[in-house]
Each structure stands twice: as structure tokens, then as C-alpha cells.
Short mmCIF file of C-alpha atoms in Angstrom, two decimals:
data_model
loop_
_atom_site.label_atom_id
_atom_site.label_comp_id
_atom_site.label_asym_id
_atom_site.label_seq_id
_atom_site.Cartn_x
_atom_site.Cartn_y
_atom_site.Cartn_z
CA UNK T 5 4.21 0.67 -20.42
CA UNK T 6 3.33 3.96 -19.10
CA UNK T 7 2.14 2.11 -15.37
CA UNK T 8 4.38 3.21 -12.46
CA UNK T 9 6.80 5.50 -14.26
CA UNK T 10 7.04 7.94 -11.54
CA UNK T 11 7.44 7.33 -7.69
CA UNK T 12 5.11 10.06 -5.99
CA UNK T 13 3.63 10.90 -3.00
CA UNK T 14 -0.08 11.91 -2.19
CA UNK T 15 -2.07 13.56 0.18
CA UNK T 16 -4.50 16.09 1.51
CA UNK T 17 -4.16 19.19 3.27
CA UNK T 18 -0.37 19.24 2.94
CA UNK T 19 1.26 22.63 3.55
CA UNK T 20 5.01 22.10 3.10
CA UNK T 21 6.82 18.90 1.06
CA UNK T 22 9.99 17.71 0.59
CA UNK T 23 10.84 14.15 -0.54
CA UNK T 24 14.48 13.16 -1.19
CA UNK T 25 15.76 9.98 -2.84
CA UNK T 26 18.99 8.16 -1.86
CA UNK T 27 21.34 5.63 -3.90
CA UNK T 28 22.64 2.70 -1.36
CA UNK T 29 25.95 5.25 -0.77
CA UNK T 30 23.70 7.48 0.78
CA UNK T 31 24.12 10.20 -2.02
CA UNK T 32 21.09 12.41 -2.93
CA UNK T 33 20.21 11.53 -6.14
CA UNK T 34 17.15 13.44 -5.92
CA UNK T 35 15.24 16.41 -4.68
CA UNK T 36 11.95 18.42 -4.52
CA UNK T 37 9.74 20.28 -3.18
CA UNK T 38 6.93 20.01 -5.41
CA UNK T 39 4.33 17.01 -4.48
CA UNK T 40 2.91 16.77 -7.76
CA UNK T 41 6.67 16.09 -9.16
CA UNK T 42 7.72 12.42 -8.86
CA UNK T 43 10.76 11.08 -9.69
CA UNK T 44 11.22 9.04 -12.78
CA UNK T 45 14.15 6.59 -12.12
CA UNK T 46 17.02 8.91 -13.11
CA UNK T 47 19.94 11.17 -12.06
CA UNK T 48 21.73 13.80 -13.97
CA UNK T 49 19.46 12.34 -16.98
CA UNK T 50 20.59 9.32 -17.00
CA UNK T 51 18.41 5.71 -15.80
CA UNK T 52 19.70 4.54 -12.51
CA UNK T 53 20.57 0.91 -12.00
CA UNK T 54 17.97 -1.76 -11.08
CA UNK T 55 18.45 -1.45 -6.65
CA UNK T 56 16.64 -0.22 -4.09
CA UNK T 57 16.67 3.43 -3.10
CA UNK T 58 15.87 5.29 0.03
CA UNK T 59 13.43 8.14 0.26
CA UNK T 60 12.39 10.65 3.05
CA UNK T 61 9.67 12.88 2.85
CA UNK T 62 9.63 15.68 5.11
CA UNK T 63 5.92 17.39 5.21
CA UNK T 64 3.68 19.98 7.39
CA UNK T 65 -0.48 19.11 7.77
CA UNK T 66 -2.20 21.70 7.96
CA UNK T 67 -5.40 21.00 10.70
CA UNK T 68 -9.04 22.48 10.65
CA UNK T 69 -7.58 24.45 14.04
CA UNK T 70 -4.69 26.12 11.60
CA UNK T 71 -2.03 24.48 13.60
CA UNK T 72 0.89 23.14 11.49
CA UNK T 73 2.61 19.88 12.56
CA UNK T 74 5.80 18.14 10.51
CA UNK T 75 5.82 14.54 9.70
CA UNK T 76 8.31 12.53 8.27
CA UNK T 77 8.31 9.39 6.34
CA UNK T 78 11.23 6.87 5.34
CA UNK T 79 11.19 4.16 3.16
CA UNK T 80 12.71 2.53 0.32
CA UNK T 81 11.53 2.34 -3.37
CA UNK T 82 12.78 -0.81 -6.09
CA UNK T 83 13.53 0.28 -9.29
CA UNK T 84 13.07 -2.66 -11.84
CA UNK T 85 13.27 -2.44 -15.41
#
């Protein structure tokens, strides 16, 4: 239905992103480094299962005093169908 296709993140003054998605085995079914790329419920082109998934995002802020500091996030995503 073209609503929630893609899982993405968003955010402001964001200097360096990575966000990684996980099946339950704890394989890397995902990967990138591009925050305007989100990932659209498959693996090596194929449509993953209905589960849950784990992601991490690993990012840098960038303050108004040009000092950089990394964040991470973790969290899991539902895929329905």
C-alpha cells in the first residue's frame, strides 16, 4: 500500500551513519551507510519472513562547537505482511 515500505532512520546534524539489521540468528542481513537508504524487508532480493529483526545504528552529531560525539541505538523492527 505504499505506507511503511522502508524502515529508516532520521535526523539532523548527523555526520557519520551506520544502521545494521539482524535476523533472530544474529546474521547481518543488512547494511549501510547511507541515512536516506532504508531497508525494504529483504535479503539477497528475496522478502524475509514475517519476525522481528534487530537493528543498531551507529552515528556521530555533529554540535554548534564542531565537536563530534558517537551514539548508538538498538532496537528491534516487526516485519508483517
Amino acid at each position: 500500500d505504499g505506507l511503511n515500505d522502508f524502515f529508516t532512520a532520521k535526523g539532523i546534524a548527523i555526520r557519520d551513519f551506520e544502521m545494521y539489521i539482524f535476523n533472530r540468528w544474529g546474521e547481518e542481513i543488512y547494511y549501510t551507510k547511507d541515512i536516506e537508504k532504508g531497508w525494504d524487508g529483504t535479503y539477497m532480493g528475496n522478502i524475509v519472513q514475517i519476525d522481528v529483526y534487530v537493528y543498531k545504528i551507529y552515528y556521530t552529531l555533529d554540535d554548534k562547537a564542531g565537536e563530534y560525539k558517537r551514539e548508538q541505538m538498538v532496537g528491534t523492527v516487526t516485519v508483517l505482511r
